[in-house]
């Protein structure tokens, strides 16, 4: 799905040039990358409280070096492994038109009741909507990922807004969400909470069937 830029020009007056530069630098990359965070949410019409002021790019660990090389002229540091609180990833930082950007490789989240890892190439990229401005096309992190990520970090301001979009278009988002539940580790409380927020009681039942099938 292609998302146009209509309605976003004013909001992204400082972000669009940076996104254009990002896409231009990485256009010939063999590595797969997705735009996430607040920029991605705005571009997918999720109602969030603040205008995006930074850029988050997600890649698999195997693609960190290539994407970093593409962006080396804007780099503020070299990629390094980071374990901070719930999160484990390989991080590096950049400045694109004075807008901060973070490259996040091999992103994982661990909580007391869940373990979630991003699989950009194998899982998320095939479901990624695309934002287009002129001849620039950027793949966006799917909302199913953004939903579970913000559930895990307890950001109701984000996951409730995302849930509104998912409830309005369940056929578009729920298959990937079910896949993320199947491929990662969750306790029953997390899954029940997601099912309740999305008004999808069958989600919990499907997860239980899948878990029992893997025993």
Short mmCIF file of C-alpha atoms in Angstrom, two decimals:
data_model
loop_
_atom_site.label_atom_id
_atom_site.label_comp_id
_atom_site.label_asym_id
_atom_site.label_seq_id
_atom_site.Cartn_x
_atom_site.Cartn_y
_atom_site.Cartn_z
CA UNK A 1 0.00 0.00 0.00
CA UNK A 2 1.30 3.44 -0.97
CA UNK A 3 0.63 6.34 1.41
CA UNK A 4 0.75 9.76 -0.20
CA UNK A 5 2.11 12.92 1.34
CA UNK A 6 -1.17 14.85 1.16
CA UNK A 7 -2.06 16.43 4.48
CA UNK A 8 1.40 15.95 5.93
CA UNK A 9 3.42 18.73 4.26
CA UNK A 10 2.94 21.27 7.04
CA UNK A 11 3.40 18.77 9.85
CA UNK A 12 6.57 17.38 8.33
CA UNK A 13 8.11 20.59 7.03
CA UNK A 14 11.37 19.78 8.81
CA UNK A 15 11.05 15.99 8.71
CA UNK A 16 10.39 15.43 4.99
CA UNK A 17 13.81 16.74 3.84
CA UNK A 18 15.52 14.42 6.32
CA UNK A 19 13.43 11.44 5.21
CA UNK A 20 14.21 12.25 1.60
CA UNK A 21 17.93 12.32 2.39
CA UNK A 22 17.64 9.03 4.28
CA UNK A 23 15.90 7.33 1.36
CA UNK A 24 18.36 8.76 -1.15
CA UNK A 25 21.39 7.53 0.80
CA UNK A 26 19.98 4.03 1.26
CA UNK A 27 18.21 3.52 -2.07
CA UNK A 28 20.79 1.07 -3.44
CA UNK A 29 21.14 -0.88 -0.22
CA UNK A 30 20.72 -4.64 -0.28
CA UNK A 31 19.78 -4.50 3.39
CA UNK A 32 16.16 -4.10 4.45
CA UNK A 33 15.23 -1.16 6.65
CA UNK A 34 11.96 0.22 7.99
CA UNK A 35 11.03 3.63 9.33
CA UNK A 36 9.48 3.33 12.79
CA UNK A 37 8.64 5.51 15.76
CA UNK A 38 6.65 8.72 15.72
CA UNK A 39 7.44 9.51 12.07
CA UNK A 40 5.96 6.22 10.95
CA UNK A 41 2.89 6.67 13.14
CA UNK A 42 2.19 10.15 11.77
CA UNK A 43 2.54 8.91 8.21
CA UNK A 44 0.01 6.17 8.96
CA UNK A 45 -2.48 8.68 10.40
CA UNK A 46 -2.12 7.54 14.00
CA UNK A 47 -3.11 10.35 16.35
CA UNK A 48 -0.13 11.10 18.60
CA UNK A 49 0.35 14.06 20.88
CA UNK A 50 3.57 15.59 19.55
CA UNK A 51 4.99 16.36 16.12
CA UNK A 52 7.87 13.98 15.29
CA UNK A 53 11.27 15.46 16.04
CA UNK A 54 13.53 12.47 15.38
CA UNK A 55 13.86 9.46 13.08
CA UNK A 56 13.99 5.79 14.06
CA UNK A 57 15.19 3.22 11.52
CA UNK A 58 15.02 -0.52 12.21
CA UNK A 59 17.16 -3.22 10.61
CA UNK A 60 18.16 -6.79 11.33
CA UNK A 61 21.56 -7.22 12.93
CA UNK A 62 23.03 -8.53 9.67
CA UNK A 63 22.23 -5.25 7.90
CA UNK A 64 23.60 -2.81 10.49
CA UNK A 65 27.04 -2.47 8.90
CA UNK A 66 25.73 -1.83 5.39
CA UNK A 67 23.13 0.78 6.38
CA UNK A 68 25.63 2.46 8.70
CA UNK A 69 28.11 2.69 5.83
CA UNK A 70 25.46 4.28 3.61
CA UNK A 71 24.87 6.91 6.30
CA UNK A 72 28.48 7.29 7.47
CA UNK A 73 28.68 10.88 6.26
CA UNK A 74 26.02 11.81 8.82
CA UNK A 75 27.18 9.52 11.64
CA UNK A 76 27.75 10.77 15.18
CA UNK A 77 29.12 7.46 16.48
CA UNK A 78 29.81 3.85 15.51
CA UNK A 79 27.31 1.02 16.08
CA UNK A 80 27.49 -0.44 19.58
CA UNK A 81 25.59 -3.07 21.53
CA UNK A 82 23.18 -1.59 24.03
CA UNK A 83 21.29 -3.22 26.90
CA UNK A 84 19.11 -0.62 28.56
CA UNK A 85 16.21 -1.65 30.75
CA UNK A 86 13.82 -3.72 28.66
CA UNK A 87 15.75 -3.31 25.41
CA UNK A 88 18.62 -5.03 23.64
CA UNK A 89 19.87 -3.76 20.27
CA UNK A 90 22.78 -2.43 18.25
CA UNK A 91 22.52 1.37 18.18
CA UNK A 92 24.12 4.16 16.19
CA UNK A 93 23.22 7.82 15.81
CA UNK A 94 23.16 10.35 12.97
CA UNK A 95 22.15 13.90 12.13
CA UNK A 96 20.09 14.38 8.96
CA UNK A 97 19.40 18.05 8.24
CA UNK A 98 19.95 18.66 11.97
CA UNK A 99 17.27 16.10 12.80
CA UNK A 100 18.50 13.28 15.08
CA UNK A 101 18.27 9.76 13.72
CA UNK A 102 18.80 6.43 15.45
CA UNK A 103 19.62 3.19 13.65
CA UNK A 104 18.34 0.23 15.67
CA UNK A 105 19.65 -3.21 14.77
CA UNK A 106 18.37 -6.55 16.06
CA UNK A 107 15.86 -4.91 18.39
CA UNK A 108 14.57 -7.07 21.27
CA UNK A 109 12.28 -6.35 24.21
CA UNK A 110 12.19 -8.45 27.38
CA UNK A 111 9.70 -7.98 30.18
CA UNK A 112 8.66 -10.20 33.06
CA UNK A 113 5.96 -11.79 30.90
CA UNK A 114 7.17 -11.44 27.31
CA UNK A 115 10.05 -11.65 24.88
CA UNK A 116 9.68 -9.90 21.51
CA UNK A 117 12.22 -9.54 18.71
CA UNK A 118 11.88 -7.61 15.47
CA UNK A 119 12.38 -9.67 12.31
CA UNK A 120 12.60 -6.93 9.71
CA UNK A 121 13.49 -8.93 6.61
CA UNK A 122 11.67 -12.21 7.22
CA UNK A 123 8.43 -10.97 8.80
CA UNK A 124 7.81 -7.22 8.96
CA UNK A 125 8.99 -5.95 5.58
CA UNK A 126 6.45 -7.93 3.56
CA UNK A 127 3.62 -6.24 5.50
CA UNK A 128 5.15 -2.76 5.52
CA UNK A 129 3.05 0.07 4.04
CA UNK A 130 4.98 2.50 1.88
CA UNK A 131 5.06 6.28 2.03
CA UNK A 132 5.75 8.12 -1.19
CA UNK A 133 6.89 11.69 -1.83
CA UNK A 134 7.85 12.40 -5.43
CA UNK A 135 10.15 9.58 -6.49
CA UNK A 136 11.05 8.71 -2.90
CA UNK A 137 9.45 5.61 -1.35
CA UNK A 138 9.99 4.62 2.28
CA UNK A 139 8.73 1.41 3.89
CA UNK A 140 7.07 1.95 7.27
CA UNK A 141 7.02 -0.27 10.32
CA UNK A 142 3.64 -2.08 10.36
CA UNK A 143 1.17 -0.99 13.02
CA UNK A 144 0.96 -4.52 14.42
CA UNK A 145 4.59 -4.14 15.53
CA UNK A 146 4.01 -0.65 16.88
CA UNK A 147 1.02 -1.93 18.86
CA UNK A 148 2.85 -4.77 20.62
CA UNK A 149 5.96 -2.65 21.18
CA UNK A 150 3.98 0.08 22.91
CA UNK A 151 2.03 -2.49 24.94
CA UNK A 152 5.35 -3.87 26.17
CA UNK A 153 6.69 -0.46 27.15
CA UNK A 154 3.36 0.57 28.70
CA UNK A 155 2.64 3.55 26.48
CA UNK A 156 -1.18 3.80 26.41
CA UNK A 157 -0.95 7.16 24.64
CA UNK A 158 0.50 5.25 21.71
CA UNK A 159 -1.11 1.80 21.81
CA UNK A 160 -4.65 3.11 22.26
CA UNK A 161 -4.28 5.40 19.26
CA UNK A 162 -2.81 2.56 17.20
CA UNK A 163 -5.60 0.24 18.34
CA UNK A 164 -8.17 2.64 16.89
CA UNK A 165 -6.64 2.20 13.43
CA UNK A 166 -6.38 -1.58 13.81
CA UNK A 167 -10.01 -1.90 14.96
CA UNK A 168 -11.13 0.06 11.91
CA UNK A 169 -9.16 -2.18 9.54
CA UNK A 170 -8.81 -5.58 11.26
CA UNK A 171 -8.31 -7.62 8.09
CA UNK A 172 -5.34 -5.46 7.22
CA UNK A 173 -3.51 -5.69 10.56
CA UNK A 174 -4.62 -8.78 12.52
CA UNK A 175 -2.92 -11.47 10.39
CA UNK A 176 0.51 -9.96 11.11
CA UNK A 177 -0.37 -9.43 14.76
CA UNK A 178 -1.32 -13.10 15.05
CA UNK A 179 2.00 -14.02 13.45
CA UNK A 180 3.92 -11.84 15.93
CA UNK A 181 2.10 -13.53 18.80
CA UNK A 182 2.98 -16.94 17.38
CA UNK A 183 6.67 -16.18 16.74
CA UNK A 184 7.40 -14.58 20.12
CA UNK A 185 6.85 -15.29 23.81
CA UNK A 186 3.90 -13.86 25.76
CA UNK A 187 2.11 -14.68 28.96
CA UNK A 188 -1.68 -14.94 28.98
CA UNK A 189 -2.08 -11.53 30.60
CA UNK A 190 -0.42 -9.72 27.72
CA UNK A 191 -2.44 -11.53 25.08
CA UNK A 192 -5.72 -11.06 26.94
CA UNK A 193 -4.96 -7.36 27.29
CA UNK A 194 -4.28 -7.00 23.56
CA UNK A 195 -7.48 -8.89 22.70
CA UNK A 196 -9.48 -6.65 25.02
CA UNK A 197 -8.04 -3.39 23.67
CA UNK A 198 -8.62 -4.47 20.07
CA UNK A 199 -12.07 -5.93 20.81
CA UNK A 200 -10.86 -9.20 19.31
CA UNK A 201 -11.62 -11.98 21.83
CA UNK A 202 -10.70 -14.66 19.28
CA UNK A 203 -7.11 -13.39 19.34
CA UNK A 204 -6.56 -14.93 22.76
CA UNK A 205 -8.08 -18.24 21.69
CA UNK A 206 -5.91 -18.42 18.58
CA UNK A 207 -2.81 -17.75 20.66
CA UNK A 208 -3.71 -20.54 23.11
CA UNK A 209 -4.24 -23.00 20.26
CA UNK A 210 -0.91 -22.07 18.73
CA UNK A 211 0.92 -22.36 22.05
CA UNK A 212 -0.62 -25.76 22.77
CA UNK A 213 0.34 -26.91 19.30
CA UNK A 214 3.99 -26.07 19.97
CA UNK A 215 4.18 -28.01 23.23
#
